[in-house]
Short mmCIF file of C-alpha atoms and ligand atoms in Angstrom, two decimals:
data_model
loop_
_atom_site.label_atom_id
_atom_site.label_comp_id
_atom_site.label_asym_id
_atom_site.label_seq_id
_atom_site.Cartn_x
_atom_site.Cartn_y
_atom_site.Cartn_z
CA MET Y 1 29.49 194.15 184.92
CA ILE Y 2 28.87 192.33 181.69
CA ARG Y 3 27.38 188.89 181.52
CA PRO Y 4 28.17 186.83 178.45
CA THR Y 5 24.75 185.93 177.12
CA SER Y 6 25.76 183.50 174.48
CA ARG Y 7 28.77 181.65 173.26
CA MET Y 8 28.96 182.56 169.62
CA HIS Y 9 31.04 179.63 168.63
CA SER Y 10 32.04 176.53 170.48
CA GLY Y 11 34.00 173.40 169.92
CA ALA Y 12 37.27 172.56 171.59
CA GLU Y 13 40.33 171.82 169.54
CA THR Y 14 40.57 168.27 168.28
CA PRO Y 15 43.75 166.93 166.71
CA GLY Y 16 43.90 168.00 163.08
CA SER Y 17 41.06 170.50 163.49
CA ARG Y 18 41.39 173.80 161.69
CA LEU Y 19 42.71 176.85 163.52
CA ARG Y 20 39.90 179.13 164.70
CA VAL Y 21 40.91 182.61 163.59
CA ALA Y 22 39.06 185.70 164.83
CA VAL Y 23 39.64 188.80 162.69
CA VAL Y 24 38.64 191.88 164.71
CA GLY Y 25 37.80 194.74 162.31
CA GLY Y 26 36.51 194.63 158.74
CA GLY Y 27 38.24 197.66 157.19
CA LEU Y 28 40.37 197.44 154.04
CA CYS Y 29 43.02 195.24 155.68
CA GLY Y 30 40.73 193.00 157.76
CA LEU Y 31 38.40 192.35 154.85
CA THR Y 32 41.25 191.60 152.42
CA LEU Y 33 42.63 189.10 154.92
CA GLY Y 34 39.19 187.60 155.54
CA VAL Y 35 38.62 187.05 151.82
CA VAL Y 36 41.96 185.30 151.33
CA LEU Y 37 41.63 183.10 154.42
CA SER Y 38 38.04 182.09 153.71
CA ARG Y 39 38.91 181.21 150.11
CA SER Y 40 41.73 178.95 151.26
CA GLY Y 41 39.53 176.81 153.49
CA GLN Y 42 42.65 176.07 155.57
CA VAL Y 43 41.46 177.92 158.68
CA ASP Y 44 38.09 178.58 160.29
CA VAL Y 45 37.92 182.38 159.95
CA GLN Y 46 35.24 184.60 161.53
CA MET Y 47 35.17 188.39 161.26
CA PHE Y 48 33.89 190.78 163.92
CA GLU Y 49 33.14 194.36 162.91
CA SER Y 50 31.86 197.03 165.27
CA ALA Y 51 29.83 198.83 162.58
CA ALA Y 52 26.48 197.60 161.27
CA ARG Y 53 27.99 196.84 157.85
CA PHE Y 54 31.24 197.05 155.91
CA GLY Y 55 31.82 200.67 154.96
CA GLU Y 56 34.44 203.20 153.91
CA LEU Y 57 34.63 206.94 153.39
CA GLY Y 58 33.89 208.51 150.05
CA ALA Y 59 37.55 209.62 149.87
CA GLY Y 60 40.23 208.29 147.54
CA VAL Y 61 43.19 206.07 148.29
CA THR Y 62 46.38 205.34 146.38
CA ILE Y 63 47.40 201.70 146.40
CA GLY Y 64 51.16 201.73 145.80
CA SER Y 65 52.90 199.36 143.37
CA ASN Y 66 54.15 197.20 146.27
CA ALA Y 67 50.53 196.64 147.32
CA VAL Y 68 49.38 196.13 143.72
CA VAL Y 69 51.92 193.28 143.47
CA ALA Y 70 50.64 191.86 146.77
CA LEU Y 71 47.01 192.02 145.55
CA GLN Y 72 48.07 190.30 142.34
CA ARG Y 73 49.79 187.52 144.29
CA LEU Y 74 46.71 187.18 146.51
CA GLY Y 75 44.57 186.72 143.38
CA LEU Y 76 42.51 189.87 144.03
CA LEU Y 77 43.91 192.45 141.62
CA ASP Y 78 41.72 191.62 138.59
CA ASN Y 79 38.64 191.86 140.75
CA VAL Y 80 39.65 195.28 142.17
CA CYS Y 81 40.48 196.58 138.67
CA THR Y 82 37.23 195.33 137.16
CA HIS Y 83 35.18 196.82 139.97
CA THR Y 84 36.94 200.19 140.02
CA ARG Y 85 37.30 200.24 136.22
CA GLN Y 86 40.92 201.19 136.56
CA LYS Y 87 44.24 199.66 135.68
CA PRO Y 88 47.52 200.23 137.49
CA HIS Y 89 49.88 202.75 135.92
CA THR Y 90 53.22 204.13 137.04
CA SER Y 91 53.05 207.68 138.31
CA LYS Y 92 55.25 210.51 139.43
CA ILE Y 93 54.65 213.05 142.15
CA SER Y 94 54.98 216.55 140.77
CA TYR Y 95 55.97 219.37 143.09
CA ALA Y 96 55.00 223.00 142.65
CA MET Y 97 55.71 226.19 144.62
CA ASP Y 98 53.24 228.94 145.39
CA HIS Y 99 55.18 232.21 145.64
CA GLY Y 100 52.31 234.03 147.22
CA GLU Y 101 51.73 236.30 144.26
CA LYS Y 102 48.93 236.37 141.73
CA ASP Y 103 48.76 233.10 139.74
CA SER Y 104 52.33 232.30 140.56
CA VAL Y 105 52.33 228.57 141.21
CA THR Y 106 55.42 227.31 139.42
CA PRO Y 107 56.28 223.68 138.74
CA ILE Y 108 59.48 222.56 140.47
CA SER Y 109 60.24 219.00 139.61
CA SER Y 110 58.83 215.51 139.81
CA VAL Y 111 59.98 212.25 141.37
CA PRO Y 112 58.92 208.73 140.43
CA TYR Y 113 56.31 207.51 142.90
CA SER Y 114 55.38 204.02 141.76
CA HIS Y 115 57.23 201.39 139.75
CA PRO Y 116 55.94 198.70 137.36
CA PRO Y 117 53.26 197.30 137.48
CA GLY Y 118 52.14 200.73 138.75
CA ASP Y 119 49.79 202.09 141.39
CA LEU Y 120 46.03 202.45 141.58
CA SER Y 121 44.37 205.68 142.72
CA ILE Y 122 40.81 204.65 143.46
CA SER Y 123 37.79 205.40 145.58
CA ARG Y 124 37.93 203.70 148.99
CA THR Y 125 34.29 202.72 148.73
CA ALA Y 126 34.84 201.06 145.35
CA PHE Y 127 37.86 199.15 146.69
CA LEU Y 128 35.89 197.86 149.66
CA ASP Y 129 32.84 197.08 147.50
CA SER Y 130 35.02 194.96 145.23
CA LEU Y 131 35.92 192.74 148.20
CA VAL Y 132 32.58 192.48 150.03
CA PRO Y 133 30.95 189.96 147.62
CA LEU Y 134 34.01 187.71 147.96
CA PHE Y 135 33.58 187.27 151.71
CA PRO Y 136 30.92 184.74 152.77
CA HIS Y 137 28.22 186.66 154.63
CA ARG Y 138 27.81 183.95 157.26
CA LEU Y 139 31.39 184.55 158.45
CA ALA Y 140 30.84 188.29 159.05
CA HIS Y 141 29.44 189.40 162.42
CA PHE Y 142 28.38 193.04 162.63
CA LYS Y 143 27.76 195.30 165.64
CA LYS Y 144 30.42 193.29 167.44
CA ARG Y 145 32.73 195.75 169.17
CA CYS Y 146 35.66 193.99 170.77
CA LEU Y 147 36.13 195.06 174.38
CA ASP Y 148 38.90 192.78 175.57
CA VAL Y 149 40.72 189.53 174.89
CA THR Y 150 41.49 187.09 177.68
CA HIS Y 151 43.49 183.89 177.72
CA SER Y 152 42.76 180.46 179.13
CA PRO Y 153 46.19 178.84 179.62
CA SER Y 154 44.84 175.34 180.30
CA ASP Y 155 43.62 174.91 176.72
CA ASN Y 156 45.35 177.93 175.15
CA VAL Y 157 42.06 179.48 174.08
CA TYR Y 158 41.86 183.24 173.44
CA ARG Y 159 38.44 184.62 174.26
CA VAL Y 160 37.32 187.77 172.42
CA HIS Y 161 34.76 189.70 174.49
CA PHE Y 162 32.26 192.05 172.85
CA THR Y 163 30.39 195.02 174.26
CA ASP Y 164 27.04 193.22 173.86
CA GLY Y 165 28.18 190.61 176.39
CA THR Y 166 28.86 187.84 173.87
CA PHE Y 167 32.24 186.28 173.28
CA TYR Y 168 34.08 184.10 170.80
CA ASP Y 169 36.75 181.50 171.52
CA ALA Y 170 39.65 181.43 169.07
CA ASP Y 171 43.10 179.92 168.61
CA LEU Y 172 44.38 183.14 167.02
CA VAL Y 173 43.10 186.71 167.36
CA ILE Y 174 44.02 189.15 164.59
CA GLY Y 175 43.65 192.83 165.45
CA ALA Y 176 42.67 194.61 162.22
CA ASP Y 177 40.77 197.21 164.21
CA GLY Y 178 42.54 200.33 163.01
CA ILE Y 179 44.45 203.13 164.69
CA ARG Y 180 42.44 203.05 167.95
CA SER Y 181 42.82 199.28 168.16
CA THR Y 182 41.44 197.58 171.25
CA VAL Y 183 43.41 194.44 170.43
CA ARG Y 184 46.64 196.48 170.52
CA ARG Y 185 45.77 197.86 173.96
CA VAL Y 186 45.18 194.31 175.18
CA MET Y 187 48.53 193.22 173.75
CA PHE Y 188 50.44 196.00 175.48
CA GLN Y 189 48.86 195.63 178.91
CA PRO Y 190 51.64 195.14 181.41
CA GLY Y 191 52.16 191.66 182.82
CA GLU Y 192 50.48 188.47 181.72
CA LEU Y 193 47.30 188.59 179.67
CA ARG Y 194 44.34 188.37 181.98
CA GLN Y 195 43.17 184.82 182.32
CA THR Y 196 39.64 183.58 181.80
CA GLU Y 197 38.26 180.45 183.28
CA LEU Y 198 36.13 179.22 180.44
CA GLY Y 199 32.56 178.58 181.45
CA LYS Y 200 32.65 181.22 184.17
CA THR Y 201 29.77 183.58 183.57
CA GLU Y 202 30.93 186.82 185.14
CA TYR Y 203 33.37 189.12 183.49
CA SER Y 204 34.50 192.70 183.94
CA PRO Y 205 36.84 194.36 181.45
CA SER Y 206 40.14 195.76 182.65
CA LEU Y 207 41.25 197.89 179.71
CA GLY Y 208 42.11 201.52 180.37
CA SER Y 209 40.93 204.46 178.26
CA LEU Y 210 42.36 205.44 174.90
CA ASP Y 211 44.48 208.13 176.60
CA GLU Y 212 46.39 205.33 178.27
CA ASP Y 213 47.48 203.90 174.89
CA LYS Y 214 51.16 204.80 175.11
CA HIS Y 215 51.71 204.57 171.37
CA LEU Y 216 48.91 206.73 170.06
CA SER Y 217 50.03 210.30 169.30
CA PHE Y 218 48.70 213.44 167.67
CA SER Y 219 50.92 214.24 164.67
CA GLY Y 220 50.57 218.02 164.91
CA SER Y 221 48.76 218.11 161.53
CA THR Y 222 45.13 218.70 160.70
CA ILE Y 223 43.92 218.06 157.17
CA TYR Y 224 41.00 219.33 155.13
CA ARG Y 225 39.91 216.60 152.80
CA ALA Y 226 37.48 216.54 149.86
CA VAL Y 227 36.83 214.69 146.62
CA VAL Y 228 35.92 217.35 144.05
CA PRO Y 229 34.70 216.93 140.44
CA SER Y 230 37.40 217.97 137.92
CA LEU Y 231 34.73 219.90 136.10
CA LEU Y 232 34.21 222.14 139.13
CA LEU Y 233 37.93 222.93 139.35
CA ARG Y 234 37.90 223.86 135.68
CA ARG Y 235 34.84 226.03 136.20
CA LYS Y 236 36.60 227.79 139.08
CA GLY Y 237 39.40 228.61 136.65
CA VAL Y 238 42.08 226.56 138.44
CA LYS Y 239 45.16 226.61 136.22
CA MET Y 240 47.35 224.11 138.08
CA ASP Y 241 47.70 220.72 136.45
CA PHE Y 242 45.40 218.82 138.81
CA GLN Y 243 45.35 215.77 136.53
CA LYS Y 244 48.75 214.85 138.05
CA MET Y 245 49.64 213.62 141.50
CA LEU Y 246 50.66 217.04 142.81
CA ILE Y 247 52.15 218.51 145.99
CA THR Y 248 51.98 222.29 146.23
CA LEU Y 249 54.29 223.92 148.75
CA GLY Y 250 54.12 227.59 149.64
CA PRO Y 251 54.46 230.35 152.23
CA GLY Y 252 54.38 229.21 155.87
CA SER Y 253 54.43 225.57 156.86
CA ASN Y 254 51.32 224.18 155.14
CA HIS Y 255 50.94 222.30 151.86
CA ILE Y 256 48.35 220.79 149.53
CA PHE Y 257 48.21 217.31 148.00
CA SER Y 258 45.93 216.44 145.09
CA VAL Y 259 45.53 213.33 142.96
CA PRO Y 260 43.08 212.42 140.19
CA ILE Y 261 40.88 209.39 140.92
CA CYS Y 262 38.04 207.68 139.03
CA ASN Y 263 39.94 208.02 135.73
CA GLY Y 264 40.46 211.74 136.32
CA THR Y 265 36.81 212.68 136.69
CA MET Y 266 37.29 213.42 140.39
CA ILE Y 267 40.17 214.99 142.29
CA ASN Y 268 41.09 213.81 145.78
CA MET Y 269 42.29 216.95 147.59
CA VAL Y 270 44.01 217.20 150.96
CA ALA Y 271 45.03 220.58 152.43
CA TYR Y 272 47.48 220.18 155.33
CA SER Y 273 47.79 222.54 158.25
CA HIS Y 274 50.84 221.75 160.39
CA ASP Y 275 51.81 222.88 163.85
CA PHE Y 276 55.00 221.11 164.83
CA SER Y 277 55.90 223.61 167.56
CA GLN Y 278 55.30 221.08 170.33
CA SER Y 279 55.02 218.04 168.19
CA THR Y 280 56.08 214.65 167.99
CA THR Y 281 59.45 213.14 167.48
CA SER Y 282 60.12 209.76 168.98
CA GLY Y 283 60.56 210.21 172.69
CA HIS Y 284 58.54 213.45 172.75
CA ARG Y 285 55.13 212.03 172.14
CA ARG Y 286 52.18 214.38 171.80
CA PRO Y 287 49.13 212.74 173.45
CA PRO Y 288 46.05 211.99 171.36
CA LEU Y 289 43.41 214.72 171.01
CA PRO Y 290 39.93 214.04 172.40
CA TYR Y 291 37.92 211.77 170.10
CA PRO Y 292 36.30 212.19 167.53
CA TRP Y 293 39.13 213.47 165.37
CA THR Y 294 36.94 214.43 162.41
CA ARG Y 295 34.54 217.30 161.76
CA ARG Y 296 32.21 217.84 158.86
CA ASP Y 297 30.88 221.36 159.40
CA ILE Y 298 33.81 223.05 157.71
CA SER Y 299 33.55 226.60 156.39
CA LEU Y 300 35.65 227.83 153.49
CA ASP Y 301 36.92 230.62 155.78
CA GLU Y 302 38.41 228.05 158.14
CA ILE Y 303 40.36 226.45 155.29
CA SER Y 304 41.57 229.70 153.72
CA ASP Y 305 42.71 231.00 157.13
CA HIS Y 306 45.47 228.39 156.96
CA PHE Y 307 46.52 229.52 153.48
CA GLN Y 308 46.62 233.29 153.91
CA GLY Y 309 49.21 234.85 151.65
CA TRP Y 310 48.95 232.08 149.04
CA GLY Y 311 48.18 233.03 145.42
CA ASP Y 312 44.84 233.15 143.60
CA ASP Y 313 45.13 229.79 141.90
CA VAL Y 314 45.44 227.95 145.21
CA GLN Y 315 42.60 230.03 146.66
CA ASN Y 316 40.40 228.99 143.70
CA MET Y 317 41.32 225.37 144.26
CA LEU Y 318 40.53 225.55 147.98
CA GLY Y 319 37.31 227.41 147.15
CA SER Y 320 36.06 224.34 145.29
CA MET Y 321 36.26 222.14 148.42
CA GLY Y 322 33.28 223.77 150.21
CA ASP Y 323 30.45 221.42 151.07
CA TYR Y 324 32.49 218.33 150.30
CA THR Y 325 35.07 218.93 153.02
CA SER Y 326 35.84 217.20 156.29
CA ALA Y 327 38.63 218.04 158.76
CA TRP Y 328 40.82 215.33 160.31
CA ASP Y 329 43.31 215.57 163.14
CA LEU Y 330 46.03 213.17 162.03
CA HIS Y 331 47.23 210.63 164.56
CA LEU Y 332 49.89 207.96 164.34
CA LEU Y 333 51.74 205.39 166.41
CA ASP Y 334 54.78 207.11 167.87
CA PRO Y 335 56.91 205.46 169.01
CA GLY Y 336 56.39 202.55 166.61
CA LEU Y 337 55.48 199.27 168.30
CA ASP Y 338 58.26 196.99 169.49
CA THR Y 339 56.23 193.93 168.58
CA TYR Y 340 53.25 193.10 166.36
CA SER Y 341 52.48 189.83 168.14
CA ARG Y 342 52.09 188.46 171.62
CA GLY Y 343 51.20 184.81 172.21
CA ASN Y 344 48.39 184.08 169.79
CA ILE Y 345 47.41 187.71 169.27
CA VAL Y 346 48.71 189.56 166.23
CA LEU Y 347 48.19 192.98 164.63
CA VAL Y 348 47.81 194.06 160.99
CA GLY Y 349 47.29 197.38 159.21
CA ASP Y 350 46.80 200.58 161.17
CA ALA Y 351 46.45 198.64 164.42
CA ALA Y 352 50.14 197.74 163.98
CA HIS Y 353 51.64 200.80 162.29
CA ALA Y 354 49.20 203.69 161.79
CA MET Y 355 51.18 206.40 160.01
CA THR Y 356 50.70 209.87 158.59
CA PRO Y 357 49.53 209.82 154.95
CA HIS Y 358 52.49 211.72 153.42
CA MET Y 359 53.73 208.69 151.50
CA GLY Y 360 50.32 207.22 150.64
CA ALA Y 361 51.64 204.00 152.10
CA GLY Y 362 49.39 203.00 155.04
CA VAL Y 363 47.09 200.61 153.20
CA GLY Y 364 50.06 199.34 151.21
CA GLN Y 365 51.88 198.30 154.37
CA GLY Y 366 48.66 196.74 155.66
CA ILE Y 367 48.27 194.70 152.48
CA GLU Y 368 51.87 193.54 152.82
CA ASP Y 369 50.98 192.37 156.37
CA VAL Y 370 47.93 190.57 155.01
CA PHE Y 371 49.97 188.82 152.33
CA LEU Y 372 52.53 187.41 154.78
CA LEU Y 373 50.01 186.52 157.45
CA ALA Y 374 47.77 184.74 154.93
CA ARG Y 375 50.73 182.83 153.49
CA LEU Y 376 51.76 181.63 156.94
CA LEU Y 377 48.26 180.69 158.04
CA ILE Y 378 47.51 178.83 154.82
CA ASP Y 379 50.77 176.86 155.05
CA PRO Y 380 49.78 173.31 156.09
CA ARG Y 381 52.79 173.22 158.43
CA THR Y 382 51.24 175.93 160.65
CA ASN Y 383 49.23 174.32 163.45
CA HIS Y 384 47.88 174.75 166.97
CA LYS Y 385 51.26 173.91 168.51
CA ASN Y 386 53.50 176.27 166.55
CA ILE Y 387 51.13 179.18 165.88
CA SER Y 388 52.66 181.58 168.42
CA THR Y 389 56.18 180.98 167.03
CA VAL Y 390 54.87 181.49 163.50
CA MET Y 391 53.38 184.80 164.63
CA GLN Y 392 56.72 185.84 166.16
CA VAL Y 393 58.32 185.26 162.77
CA TYR Y 394 55.58 187.34 161.11
CA ASP Y 395 56.55 190.13 163.52
CA GLN Y 396 60.26 189.64 162.91
CA VAL Y 397 59.87 189.93 159.13
CA ARG Y 398 57.20 192.62 158.84
CA ARG Y 399 57.93 195.05 161.67
CA PRO Y 400 61.31 196.51 160.60
CA ARG Y 401 60.01 197.49 157.17
CA ALA Y 402 56.57 198.75 158.24
CA ASN Y 403 58.01 200.77 161.16
CA TRP Y 404 60.62 202.24 158.82
CA VAL Y 405 57.87 203.38 156.41
CA LEU Y 406 56.00 204.88 159.38
CA GLU Y 407 59.10 206.82 160.44
CA GLN Y 408 59.87 208.03 156.88
CA SER Y 409 56.32 209.25 156.49
CA THR Y 410 56.62 211.33 159.68
CA GLN Y 411 59.92 212.82 158.49
CA MET Y 412 58.48 213.63 155.07
CA GLY Y 413 55.65 215.66 156.61
CA ARG Y 414 58.11 217.62 158.72
CA LEU Y 415 60.29 218.40 155.70
CA TYR Y 416 57.32 219.62 153.65
CA ALA Y 417 56.60 222.03 156.48
CA CYS Y 418 60.16 223.42 156.40
CA VAL Y 419 60.48 224.12 152.68
CA GLY Y 420 58.95 227.24 151.14
CA PRO Y 421 59.51 229.92 148.50
CA ASP Y 422 62.32 231.46 150.58
CA SER Y 423 64.25 228.21 151.11
CA PRO Y 424 67.94 228.39 150.20
CA PRO Y 425 68.72 227.21 146.66
CA GLY Y 426 69.47 223.51 146.49
CA GLU Y 427 67.48 222.60 149.62
CA LEU Y 428 64.45 221.52 147.65
CA GLU Y 429 66.46 219.54 145.12
CA ALA Y 430 68.25 217.69 147.94
CA MET Y 431 64.92 216.92 149.57
CA LEU Y 432 63.46 215.53 146.34
CA LYS Y 433 66.54 213.41 145.66
CA GLY Y 434 66.10 211.81 149.08
CA TYR Y 435 62.41 211.19 148.40
CA GLU Y 436 63.14 209.39 145.15
CA GLU Y 437 65.19 206.82 147.04
CA ILE Y 438 62.61 206.44 149.79
CA PHE Y 439 59.68 206.00 147.39
CA SER Y 440 61.68 203.44 145.47
CA ARG Y 441 62.39 201.40 148.64
CA VAL Y 442 58.71 201.43 149.53
CA GLN Y 443 57.17 200.87 146.12
CA GLU Y 444 59.66 198.67 144.30
CA TYR Y 445 59.11 195.74 146.60
CA ASP Y 446 57.88 192.22 146.04
CA VAL Y 447 56.23 190.75 149.15
CA GLU Y 448 57.21 187.30 148.01
CA LYS Y 449 60.59 188.11 149.61
CA ASP Y 450 58.87 188.33 153.00
CA ALA Y 451 57.26 184.93 152.54
CA GLU Y 452 60.62 183.43 151.58
CA ALA Y 453 62.37 185.05 154.56
CA ALA Y 454 59.71 183.87 157.01
CA THR Y 455 59.70 180.32 155.64
CA MET Y 456 63.48 180.16 155.83
CA LEU Y 457 63.46 181.31 159.47
CA LEU Y 458 60.79 178.77 160.40
CA GLU Y 459 62.65 175.97 158.65
CA ARG Y 460 65.92 176.94 160.33
CA GLN Y 461 64.24 176.92 163.73
CA GLY Y 462 62.81 173.47 162.96
CA VAL Y 463 59.26 174.81 163.29
CA TYR Y 464 58.53 173.92 159.67
CA ALA Y 465 59.85 170.47 158.86
C1 FAD E 501 43.93 211.42 155.10
C2 FAD E 501 44.46 210.05 154.87
C3 FAD E 501 44.84 209.68 153.60
C4 FAD E 501 45.37 208.41 153.38
N1 FAD E 501 45.75 208.07 152.12
C5 FAD E 501 46.31 206.87 151.91
C6 FAD E 501 46.73 206.48 150.61
O1 FAD E 501 46.56 207.21 149.64
N2 FAD E 501 47.32 205.26 150.45
C7 FAD E 501 47.52 204.41 151.51
O2 FAD E 501 48.08 203.32 151.31
N3 FAD E 501 47.09 204.74 152.76
C8 FAD E 501 46.49 205.94 152.98
N4 FAD E 501 46.06 206.26 154.22
C9 FAD E 501 46.15 205.26 155.31
C10 FAD E 501 44.98 204.29 155.22
O3 FAD E 501 43.76 204.99 155.21
C11 FAD E 501 45.00 203.31 156.38
O4 FAD E 501 46.29 202.77 156.49
C12 FAD E 501 43.99 202.17 156.17
O5 FAD E 501 42.69 202.66 155.98
C13 FAD E 501 44.03 201.23 157.36
O6 FAD E 501 43.14 200.16 157.14
P1 FAD E 501 42.81 199.17 158.34
O7 FAD E 501 41.91 198.14 157.76
O8 FAD E 501 44.06 198.75 159.02
O9 FAD E 501 42.03 200.07 159.40
P2 FAD E 501 40.62 200.78 159.28
O10 FAD E 501 40.33 201.15 157.89
O11 FAD E 501 40.61 201.86 160.31
O12 FAD E 501 39.58 199.64 159.69
C14 FAD E 501 39.40 199.23 161.01
C15 FAD E 501 38.04 198.55 161.13
O13 FAD E 501 37.91 198.01 162.44
C16 FAD E 501 36.65 198.36 162.99
N5 FAD E 501 36.85 198.42 164.44
C17 FAD E 501 37.50 199.37 165.16
N6 FAD E 501 37.51 199.05 166.46
C18 FAD E 501 36.86 197.87 166.58
C19 FAD E 501 36.57 197.03 167.68
N7 FAD E 501 36.95 197.33 168.93
N8 FAD E 501 35.89 195.87 167.45
C20 FAD E 501 35.50 195.52 166.18
N9 FAD E 501 35.75 196.30 165.10
C21 FAD E 501 36.44 197.46 165.30
C22 FAD E 501 36.31 199.70 162.35
O14 FAD E 501 34.91 199.93 162.34
C23 FAD E 501 36.88 199.51 160.94
O15 FAD E 501 35.94 198.93 160.07
C24 FAD E 501 45.52 207.51 154.46
C25 FAD E 501 45.11 207.88 155.75
C26 FAD E 501 44.58 209.15 155.96
C27 FAD E 501 44.16 209.53 157.36
#
């Protein structure tokens, strides 16, 4: 049994007082949201992060043009560009086929990936580091792992409970706590949210284990991931054009993705090993694997085992991953959620729509969430009385698009696994044609449309006068 030892924040709502917003999770999405909300001064935002500090992996991330536009509209793009020393540029994804013979990787075709103003392929750490100085330190609370959220109906307070026995009382709880989100599990508990009598000192959490999260699924894919200096690839004699965003297909069901980051000095490499034999389509969910889903002690033999029969050039490329490599079992939300909000609890980023990385769109969808949520929370017409309706509208506007991107990403991974050097003529071309349309729907998107749609709905409902 856990005894709350201190009340981290107090103060009941008084008319006209600012909304108390608890952001649970300080990853790329939570921190972006925290920065925008704290800058606005419209709400009282506090962030709770389970780790001892903000932190990201050394890996790279591609911020699609839709998210670049959102960052621009949030007033953060210049800062990210200055910090990462990169500017957005439009890119294409090039496809190549390994025919399994010596040095026989042949280019196939390319499809436009991003649209003006372009995408940013950057280091995750640099992206996060560009945001950290913008978030007031006093609003960030570290080593605060959320355990549960309970509701006090008499004053409509949502209490966030932490594993150290402390708690925080909020008017709105935002789950930005990633794919294994605790806030999501609270939201999808059957029945009413558990109620807390404020002031009562004893509390025991009711949440089940991660295995009981009915949305979390293993994708069937494991990836080997490394950021490798371009110089090393050159030294290894790799002939493929790794200075492009490149997907190499080949014998069997696996494939390799690579993209230059840090102005081309480093290459972000991801080697995919797929096993879809018992894997996941909606309705046939594959349960999550035991946690943790990452390993760091990866031998080169383990990686090349998955690429037996591939040509020398690919073997040289994989051979450069060595010490830099980690393995990840990819998970996703399948089926997609049927709501992103419940009462005054709302989800953003991977907590809402964790997807496979085949479209490089996960952060982008999270930043779109952040844009709309921030717009709605900063709107002076949003208040204690209408906040749950405003959050329903956030769900109504964001969920169809983000769940669609999630679904497309799953399908894309499955198609990559089906196409190889022996595929019938025309199959590949048809696949790429379809991708061009999908990428364009994802990337050529201005989030301002979402804000307009949400505002119109709220005005029509009479929520916004
Ligand atoms: C291999 C791979 C490649 C990818 N490449 C791309 C790409 O190129 N482009 C792209 O757009 N997306 C990409 N993605 C997806 C992208 O990484 C995610 O969508 C993104 O990181 C999600 O950010 P987030 O802030 O929602 O969650 P996270 O980054 O997971 O952050 C969650 C935070 O919450 C904290 N937390 C967790 N639980 C609790 C708790 N109970 N209490 C308090 N704090 C908690 C964690 O410590 C963490 O700091 C990729 C994903 C993978 C796996």
